[in-house]
PDB file of C-alpha atoms in Angstrom:
ATOM      1  CA  MET A   2      -9.513 -17.481   9.211  1.00  0.00           C
ATOM      2  CA  ALA A   3     -11.477 -18.138  12.305  1.00  0.00           C
ATOM      3  CA  ASP A   4     -13.591 -15.343  13.757  1.00  0.00           C
ATOM      4  CA  ASN A   5     -12.008 -15.808  17.217  1.00  0.00           C
ATOM      5  CA  LEU A   6      -8.593 -14.591  16.046  1.00  0.00           C
ATOM      6  CA  SER A   7      -7.557 -11.065  17.119  1.00  0.00           C
ATOM      7  CA  GLN A   8      -7.206  -8.347  14.498  1.00  0.00           C
ATOM      8  CA  LYS A   9      -3.452  -8.561  14.895  1.00  0.00           C
ATOM      9  CA  ASP A  10      -3.444 -12.309  14.373  1.00  0.00           C
ATOM     10  CA  ARG A  11      -5.486 -11.843  11.186  1.00  0.00           C
ATOM     11  CA  LEU A  12      -3.152  -9.054   9.965  1.00  0.00           C
ATOM     12  CA  VAL A  13       0.256 -10.473  10.664  1.00  0.00           C
ATOM     13  CA  GLY A  14       1.860 -11.965   7.509  1.00  0.00           C
ATOM     14  CA  ALA A  15       2.572 -11.231   3.937  1.00  0.00           C
ATOM     15  CA  TRP A  16      -0.024  -9.975   1.448  1.00  0.00           C
ATOM     16  CA  SER A  17       0.042  -9.506  -2.331  1.00  0.00           C
ATOM     17  CA  LEU A  18      -1.690  -6.593  -3.976  1.00  0.00           C
ATOM     18  CA  VAL A  19      -4.715  -7.435  -6.046  1.00  0.00           C
ATOM     19  CA  SER A  20      -5.954  -3.871  -6.857  1.00  0.00           C
ATOM     20  CA  TRP A  21      -5.685  -0.189  -5.864  1.00  0.00           C
ATOM     21  CA  SER A  22      -8.576   2.073  -6.878  1.00  0.00           C
ATOM     22  CA  ILE A  23      -9.524   5.649  -5.942  1.00  0.00           C
ATOM     23  CA  GLU A  24     -13.241   6.479  -5.998  1.00  0.00           C
ATOM     24  CA  PHE A  25     -14.502  10.020  -5.814  1.00  0.00           C
ATOM     25  CA  SER A  26     -17.648  11.400  -4.017  1.00  0.00           C
ATOM     26  CA  ASP A  27     -18.416  13.521  -7.095  1.00  0.00           C
ATOM     27  CA  ALA A  28     -18.917  12.359 -10.780  1.00  0.00           C
ATOM     28  CA  ARG A  29     -15.253  11.809 -11.530  1.00  0.00           C
ATOM     29  CA  PRO A  30     -14.489   8.264 -12.771  1.00  0.00           C
ATOM     30  CA  THR A  31     -12.563   5.764 -10.662  1.00  0.00           C
ATOM     31  CA  ARG A  32      -8.773   6.098 -10.935  1.00  0.00           C
ATOM     32  CA  TYR A  33      -6.099   3.446 -10.791  1.00  0.00           C
ATOM     33  CA  PRO A  34      -2.932   5.228  -9.577  1.00  0.00           C
ATOM     34  CA  TYR A  35      -0.561   2.426 -10.653  1.00  0.00           C
ATOM     35  CA  GLY A  36      -2.622   1.035 -13.494  1.00  0.00           C
ATOM     36  CA  GLU A  37      -5.311  -1.683 -13.526  1.00  0.00           C
ATOM     37  CA  ALA A  38      -2.778  -4.383 -12.843  1.00  0.00           C
ATOM     38  CA  PRO A  39      -0.467  -3.077 -10.129  1.00  0.00           C
ATOM     39  CA  VAL A  40       1.995  -5.316  -8.304  1.00  0.00           C
ATOM     40  CA  GLY A  41       2.813  -4.902  -4.627  1.00  0.00           C
ATOM     41  CA  SER A  42       3.475  -6.504  -1.240  1.00  0.00           C
ATOM     42  CA  ILE A  43       2.708  -5.485   2.290  1.00  0.00           C
ATOM     43  CA  VAL A  44       4.130  -7.339   5.307  1.00  0.00           C
ATOM     44  CA  TYR A  45       3.124  -7.025   8.868  1.00  0.00           C
ATOM     45  CA  SER A  46       5.432  -8.565  11.507  1.00  0.00           C
ATOM     46  CA  ASP A  47       4.403  -9.880  14.846  1.00  0.00           C
ATOM     47  CA  ASN A  48       6.651  -7.320  16.559  1.00  0.00           C
ATOM     48  CA  GLY A  49       4.714  -4.293  15.170  1.00  0.00           C
ATOM     49  CA  ARG A  50       6.630  -3.415  12.040  1.00  0.00           C
ATOM     50  CA  MET A  51       5.296  -3.079   8.482  1.00  0.00           C
ATOM     51  CA  LEU A  52       6.657  -2.520   5.025  1.00  0.00           C
ATOM     52  CA  ALA A  53       4.751  -1.893   1.808  1.00  0.00           C
ATOM     53  CA  ALA A  54       5.931  -1.588  -1.833  1.00  0.00           C
ATOM     54  CA  ILE A  55       3.676  -1.024  -4.852  1.00  0.00           C
ATOM     55  CA  SER A  56       4.472  -0.399  -8.512  1.00  0.00           C
ATOM     56  CA  ARG A  57       2.998  -0.337 -11.973  1.00  0.00           C
ATOM     57  CA  SER A  58       3.332  -3.700 -13.736  1.00  0.00           C
ATOM     58  CA  ASP A  59       4.434  -2.065 -16.917  1.00  0.00           C
ATOM     59  CA  ARG A  60       7.529  -0.176 -15.727  1.00  0.00           C
ATOM     60  CA  ASN A  61      10.253   0.466 -18.275  1.00  0.00           C
ATOM     61  CA  PRO A  62      13.791  -0.589 -17.385  1.00  0.00           C
ATOM     62  CA  LEU A  63      16.493   2.067 -17.041  1.00  0.00           C
ATOM     63  CA  SER A  64      18.874   2.458 -19.961  1.00  0.00           C
ATOM     64  CA  VAL A  65      21.944   2.098 -17.738  1.00  0.00           C
ATOM     65  CA  ALA A  66      22.987  -0.317 -15.000  1.00  0.00           C
ATOM     66  CA  VAL A  67      23.638   2.320 -12.367  1.00  0.00           C
ATOM     67  CA  PRO A  68      20.369   4.162 -11.506  1.00  0.00           C
ATOM     68  CA  GLN A  69      22.172   7.388 -10.474  1.00  0.00           C
ATOM     69  CA  GLN A  70      23.532   7.590 -14.054  1.00  0.00           C
ATOM     70  CA  ALA A  71      20.183   7.323 -15.695  1.00  0.00           C
ATOM     71  CA  PRO A  72      18.685  10.304 -17.556  1.00  0.00           C
ATOM     72  CA  ASP A  73      16.471  12.458 -15.327  1.00  0.00           C
ATOM     73  CA  THR A  74      13.388  11.540 -17.408  1.00  0.00           C
ATOM     74  CA  GLU A  75      14.003   7.823 -16.678  1.00  0.00           C
ATOM     75  CA  LYS A  76      14.538   8.503 -12.977  1.00  0.00           C
ATOM     76  CA  THR A  77      11.377  10.538 -12.812  1.00  0.00           C
ATOM     77  CA  ALA A  78       9.354   7.778 -14.515  1.00  0.00           C
ATOM     78  CA  ALA A  79      10.820   5.240 -12.102  1.00  0.00           C
ATOM     79  CA  PHE A  80       9.955   7.392  -9.076  1.00  0.00           C
ATOM     80  CA  ASP A  81       6.429   8.080 -10.391  1.00  0.00           C
ATOM     81  CA  SER A  82       5.694   4.387 -10.935  1.00  0.00           C
ATOM     82  CA  PHE A  83       6.764   3.060  -7.511  1.00  0.00           C
ATOM     83  CA  PHE A  84       5.579   3.638  -3.976  1.00  0.00           C
ATOM     84  CA  SER A  85       7.115   2.287  -0.810  1.00  0.00           C
ATOM     85  CA  TYR A  86       7.159   2.998   2.929  1.00  0.00           C
ATOM     86  CA  GLY A  87       7.598   1.246   6.230  1.00  0.00           C
ATOM     87  CA  GLY A  88       7.388   1.816   9.982  1.00  0.00           C
ATOM     88  CA  ARG A  89       5.637   0.839  13.087  1.00  0.00           C
ATOM     89  CA  TYR A  90       1.978  -0.142  13.111  1.00  0.00           C
ATOM     90  CA  ALA A  91      -0.771  -0.207  15.799  1.00  0.00           C
ATOM     91  CA  ILE A  92      -4.318  -1.441  15.698  1.00  0.00           C
ATOM     92  CA  GLU A  93      -7.366   0.300  17.065  1.00  0.00           C
ATOM     93  CA  GLY A  94     -10.547  -1.658  16.450  1.00  0.00           C
ATOM     94  CA  ASP A  95     -10.889  -2.045  12.657  1.00  0.00           C
ATOM     95  CA  THR A  96      -8.183   0.491  11.914  1.00  0.00           C
ATOM     96  CA  VAL A  97      -4.440  -0.050  11.417  1.00  0.00           C
ATOM     97  CA  ILE A  98      -2.224   2.967  11.933  1.00  0.00           C
ATOM     98  CA  HIS A  99       1.064   3.106  10.060  1.00  0.00           C
ATOM     99  CA  SER A 100       3.703   5.394  11.663  1.00  0.00           C
ATOM    100  CA  VAL A 101       5.996   6.029   8.773  1.00  0.00           C
ATOM    101  CA  ASP A 102       9.738   6.146   9.487  1.00  0.00           C
ATOM    102  CA  ILE A 103      11.118   5.301   5.942  1.00  0.00           C
ATOM    103  CA  ALA A 104       9.668   6.020   2.554  1.00  0.00           C
ATOM    104  CA  LEU A 105      10.620   6.541  -1.123  1.00  0.00           C
ATOM    105  CA  ASN A 106       8.888   9.942  -0.778  1.00  0.00           C
ATOM    106  CA  PRO A 107      10.800  11.802   1.964  1.00  0.00           C
ATOM    107  CA  ASN A 108       7.703  13.915   2.661  1.00  0.00           C
ATOM    108  CA  PHE A 109       5.908  10.756   3.800  1.00  0.00           C
ATOM    109  CA  VAL A 110       8.381  10.150   6.694  1.00  0.00           C
ATOM    110  CA  GLY A 111       6.872  11.195  10.029  1.00  0.00           C
ATOM    111  CA  SER A 112       3.309  10.847   8.788  1.00  0.00           C
ATOM    112  CA  GLU A 113       0.613   8.651  10.284  1.00  0.00           C
ATOM    113  CA  GLN A 114      -1.456   6.654   7.788  1.00  0.00           C
ATOM    114  CA  ARG A 115      -4.726   5.384   9.079  1.00  0.00           C
ATOM    115  CA  ARG A 116      -6.360   2.505   7.171  1.00  0.00           C
ATOM    116  CA  SER A 117      -9.700   0.809   7.741  1.00  0.00           C
ATOM    117  CA  MET A 118      -9.379  -2.988   7.598  1.00  0.00           C
ATOM    118  CA  LEU A 119     -11.907  -5.415   6.169  1.00  0.00           C
ATOM    119  CA  PHE A 120     -11.167  -9.101   6.164  1.00  0.00           C
ATOM    120  CA  GLU A 121     -12.962 -11.347   3.734  1.00  0.00           C
ATOM    121  CA  GLY A 122     -11.605 -14.944   3.667  1.00  0.00           C
ATOM    122  CA  ASP A 123      -7.942 -14.717   2.571  1.00  0.00           C
ATOM    123  CA  CYS A 124      -8.362 -11.105   1.399  1.00  0.00           C
ATOM    124  CA  LEU A 125      -7.760  -7.796   3.196  1.00  0.00           C
ATOM    125  CA  THR A 126      -9.050  -4.446   2.029  1.00  0.00           C
ATOM    126  CA  LEU A 127      -7.255  -1.400   3.376  1.00  0.00           C
ATOM    127  CA  SER A 128      -9.137   1.884   2.748  1.00  0.00           C
ATOM    128  CA  ALA A 129      -8.786   5.510   3.582  1.00  0.00           C
ATOM    129  CA  HIS A 130     -10.742   8.721   2.930  1.00  0.00           C
ATOM    130  CA  GLU A 131      -8.780  11.748   1.784  1.00  0.00           C
ATOM    131  CA  GLY A 132     -11.100  14.625   1.168  1.00  0.00           C
ATOM    132  CA  SER A 133     -13.448  13.604  -1.707  1.00  0.00           C
ATOM    133  CA  ARG A 134     -11.220  10.587  -2.513  1.00  0.00           C
ATOM    134  CA  HIS A 135     -11.657   7.033  -1.187  1.00  0.00           C
ATOM    135  CA  HIS A 136      -8.624   4.783  -1.568  1.00  0.00           C
ATOM    136  CA  LYS A 137      -9.265   1.036  -1.668  1.00  0.00           C
ATOM    137  CA  LEU A 138      -6.378  -1.461  -1.727  1.00  0.00           C
ATOM    138  CA  LYS A 139      -7.324  -5.120  -1.935  1.00  0.00           C
ATOM    139  CA  TRP A 140      -4.639  -7.643  -0.780  1.00  0.00           C
ATOM    140  CA  GLN A 141      -4.585 -11.397  -0.855  1.00  0.00           C
ATOM    141  CA  ARG A 142      -2.746 -13.403   1.796  1.00  0.00           C
ATOM    142  CA  VAL A 143       0.487 -14.978   0.567  1.00  0.00           C
ATOM    143  CA  ALA A 144       0.403 -18.699   1.418  1.00  0.00           C
ATOM    144  CA  SER A 145       2.978 -19.958   3.889  1.00  0.00           C
ATOM    145  CA  LEU A 146       5.781 -22.045   2.566  1.00  0.00           C
TER     146      LEU A 146
END
């Protein structure tokens, strides 16, 4: 994309997850919270809304058609292998701020998630520092139809 586009113009659209890694400032090895081949989408609308969904690519199906009737172990595994939230977003320089108003994890609602943005061609890396952890999520722009 051209360098003269605003950060919002560069961000608006649909993105597909390439990778999510967590690096540590100490000697711990890099972690991949949803495996080394996660799947996910993040969408930023022109009117300031966003929605993200990420999961492991190797999720097991539930043993029943109605999720509420699944055994607790299956529901726990499904919850642990999926991450989703949405809300408003704002941009401050090279940072996008997600104001969460809906999430799979109810404790996430009401939080503010700040992500540094780095655009490289048709890729976007969103990153955040959390104590000794550094999250890096790489996304690739989904081509328009």
